[in-house]
Amino acid sequence: MKPKLIIGILAIIGFTSLLMYNFGESISTYTTFDEAETMNSAHIPGVWDQSQEYGFSMETKQFTFYMKDEAGNSRKVIYPKPKPNNFEQADRLVVIGELQGDIFYANEMLMKCPSKYNNADPAEFTKASES
Amino acid sequence: MLGIAGKWLISASFVTALISVVFYFFASQRDDDKYFRIGNWFFGLKFVTLIAASVILIYLIFTHQFQYYYVFNYTSLDLQAKYLFSAFYGGQEGSFMLWILFSGLFGFGLMRWTRKPYQGPVLFFLAITQVFLLSMILGWDLGAAKIGASPFRTLAAEMPDAPIFRGNPGFVPSDGSGLNDLLKSPWMMIHPPILFVGFSMMTLPFCFALAALWKQKYNEWVGPALPWTLSSNVALLTAIFLGGYWAYVTLSFGGFWAWDPVENASLVPWLIGTAGIHTMIIQRKSSIAQKSSILFAILAYMAVVYETFLTRSGILADASVHSFVDLGLYNQLLIFMLFISGVGLGMFFWRYKELPNPEKESKILSREFMTFTGAVLLLVLGIVIILGTSSPIIGKLYTANPTPPEISFYNEWSMPIAIIMAVFTVLGQYLFWKKYDAESLASALINPLLITSALTLVSIIWGNVRDIYYMIYLFAGFFAIVGNTFVMVRLLKQKPKLIGGSLTHIGFGMLLVGVLASSVYNSPLLDENTSNYNAAVERGEVKDEMGFTVKQKQNSFLLNLDQPKVINGDYVVTYEGYSTEDQNRPGQQTYRLKFEPVNGGNTFYMNPELYPMLTSSNAQATQWSVDPDVKSGLLSDIYLYVAGSAYVEQRNKMQERRNQSVMQNVAARDTSEVPSEQTITFTRGQTVEVGSFKIKFVNYAATDTTELPPNTTIGVKAELELIHPASGDLVTIEPLFAVFSEEGQSYIYSPPAFVPQYDLEFQFTKINPEQNSIDITITGLEEEYQEEWVLIVAEKKPFISVVWGGTFLLMIGFSISIFRHWGRERLKS
């Protein structure tokens, strides 16, 4: 074999393995609060726990609420930004951040909303109310 | 009826497309013009039937026929005509139709301009892609399998189990659920069509490459394919730019690019298409690189189909905020993708041995090598992004429930690739126009390098760049700008028509510099207290109640009405109130913020907006959406939005109160929540401040006898002005006070007057003749008076203008090249 070809193949193998390694490092798995205790950055899906207080504090400029993860545990979540607009509508949340003690500090929050792209809810055939 | 006609038309379109495929096959196989002409007729018929179906869909949308799922789901009665029209391609099914229409249109272009022997095969492959795309909107139910989702299916067919249809099969909703408010933007009207122009044009190099493989004519196809690829490239770039600009000025995520899978879906075909352009240019000039040109043309279209599969199959539902949900097309899309990849790569390897090999290896310092390297780098970047975007699939190798990769994954890989690319653009462009050896090239590059170093040094000092990696990156970016400018200046003197390439590469360099400056060096605008707090957080000095160190910084500041605050030491910012009148959207507020630069300079205003999202709000809760305002400058932009305001909070409380009073009608009423009543005594002409309002008793007003009960002894109205200083609203109210007698008894009649926008109730309860004053009882005023405030999130983003400038140069450069290559093609024919 030509040396050039060998170098080329080695380069491709090296590049691919580095890329795949790095890719594997940069993704993580969706998890629960209990398992997040040991993680630096955890992605936790769950639903808003409406039985607890929630709201944005003008003083600390934080939005606080409780979220129930998929194992059914409810934890306090602190999000350092104003309440996202469609928070109440979201049927699923993903918080990304770090657990400290009993409190989850979310740096990012994704909301899965019943959007245009989803099937319309047959129960809501009236026009969305004007407010 | 029309719906059935529409469905039949789409079916007819599908069948005629299929027939045209057959005729094109024979035309190509036997090189027979007769078959080719028949194929063209069926191809045309396919186009006409699809146009008819589209017209029906548009008609259904404009006549508000909400019994159709598509019409119900994307439109409503109050939608303006322009958005009714854009609703045609607002959903999955309609966007497929638009895509097919465009690629059909380009099919006519191919019939007209393609020479033999490619004619037949090119249209054969184009028709095949049309068959696949048409199958997505067929809506055939074959029992065992459903093929496609028809845009003409009815609501009842879509949700047969809904209770309302079980009771009343003929039910037609009175109004649709409307277009998502965020999509009601002029940018969104033009973004999708341009994107589909790009997608459909990217089909053409694919068809040409396969035609070349079929006919074993590996050289000449590049001539006609190159202008199409360049055009596709410009269309995709424009679409990406429009999407980014729309995201920047109307969404609040704070930037123009977020590596969202759906954004990547248009970037990857662009990158691979651009790689193809590079090798095609080499092939045209030097008659080498046939293999890679064919491969890139195949890969670019595979990328289009693969990204379509990702965004439309529901796979990314969790990873992206705006991907589509699965319409049951998963398998079909998968087959489409496998077919395109199978046929494309299959034909490539089938002919691989036959494909011409370059007679000798090109030297490193040759335009062929440099350009080829550039193409490979573009491909590598495309592969990295595809990998990241495919995390829901490929991530399964690592973990059962993979998340999307962190943004840093994209940045860490794209940065070094971009650096190498930037350097190669200069070397490549130098070598492209003139032969150099190492020594002469080095001496030619001395001046550009000197200027680049100076520019880099200045920006490092001026921008306080500390990171060595960023320094290298900046150097590479400036090198691309300066080096290519040298080339361009030289070309301008000789042959100005040829500057397309160098202009493009200057644009690329500007894009690199602009992206770094605007994303790494954007800084939040904050007041002094908040900055001090953030500095303390950074030092690890702030603890929360639990004793943990606070790591999260604050990124917003509060402004009270008419109380100026110094922001970043640069501006005195004053919140001057808001207005709710004459707005584009019902319920929208436009806020008024005055910016006075501390070091002199002109005072300016910023007017961010907040509005209720009508399509997703309901009686229980209003969803508010923000529309940021951007003050663009040459050096930096100020980007800002209102994250919350007293007005919005009031509205939410009002709604809560209403909901509670509705809920509590049956159960015992919670008396603590009854809105407060307040009685105010006024004399004529007097103005009283109550909470956030001023109320003026202007005068008494005459009454109309029809308003009064019989036997009225006194009947008078008070003319009151309710002034809301924050919004500048003035409402005139005239509550009535009457005394009437019935069976010898006197009664007071004082019906309350409502002010719906503030949920207040005014009752004229008493006249005090001695003091010449009146009593007005007001219900619904906040007990605790809240100040008018707004919460602002603002950022300073340096050099966004450079990003846009770079993008424009790319577009202009590519367009110049289109005209050059197209012009040469026309001369040949």
Short mmCIF file of C-alpha atoms in Angstrom, two decimals, chain B residues 248 571 595 602-606 629-634 636-640 795 797:
data_model
loop_
_atom_site.label_atom_id
_atom_site.label_comp_id
_atom_site.label_asym_id
_atom_site.label_seq_id
_atom_site.Cartn_x
_atom_site.Cartn_y
_atom_site.Cartn_z
CA TYR B 248 -32.88 37.70 16.49
CA TYR B 571 -26.64 55.06 29.78
CA PHE B 595 -31.65 55.95 26.73
CA ASN B 602 -27.89 61.40 21.09
CA THR B 603 -30.76 60.34 23.27
CA PHE B 604 -32.69 57.45 21.79
CA TYR B 605 -35.75 55.41 22.59
CA MET B 606 -36.28 51.68 22.59
CA ASP B 629 -36.33 45.63 20.29
CA VAL B 630 -32.92 45.96 18.72
CA LYS B 631 -31.04 49.19 18.37
CA SER B 632 -28.57 48.46 15.63
CA GLY B 633 -25.32 50.30 15.46
CA LEU B 634 -22.25 49.95 13.33
CA SER B 636 -22.70 47.20 18.52
CA ASP B 637 -26.35 46.44 18.91
CA ILE B 638 -28.43 46.87 22.01
CA TYR B 639 -30.87 44.02 22.29
CA LEU B 640 -33.57 44.21 24.91
CA GLU B 795 -27.57 42.80 26.13
CA LYS B 797 -23.90 42.67 21.20
#
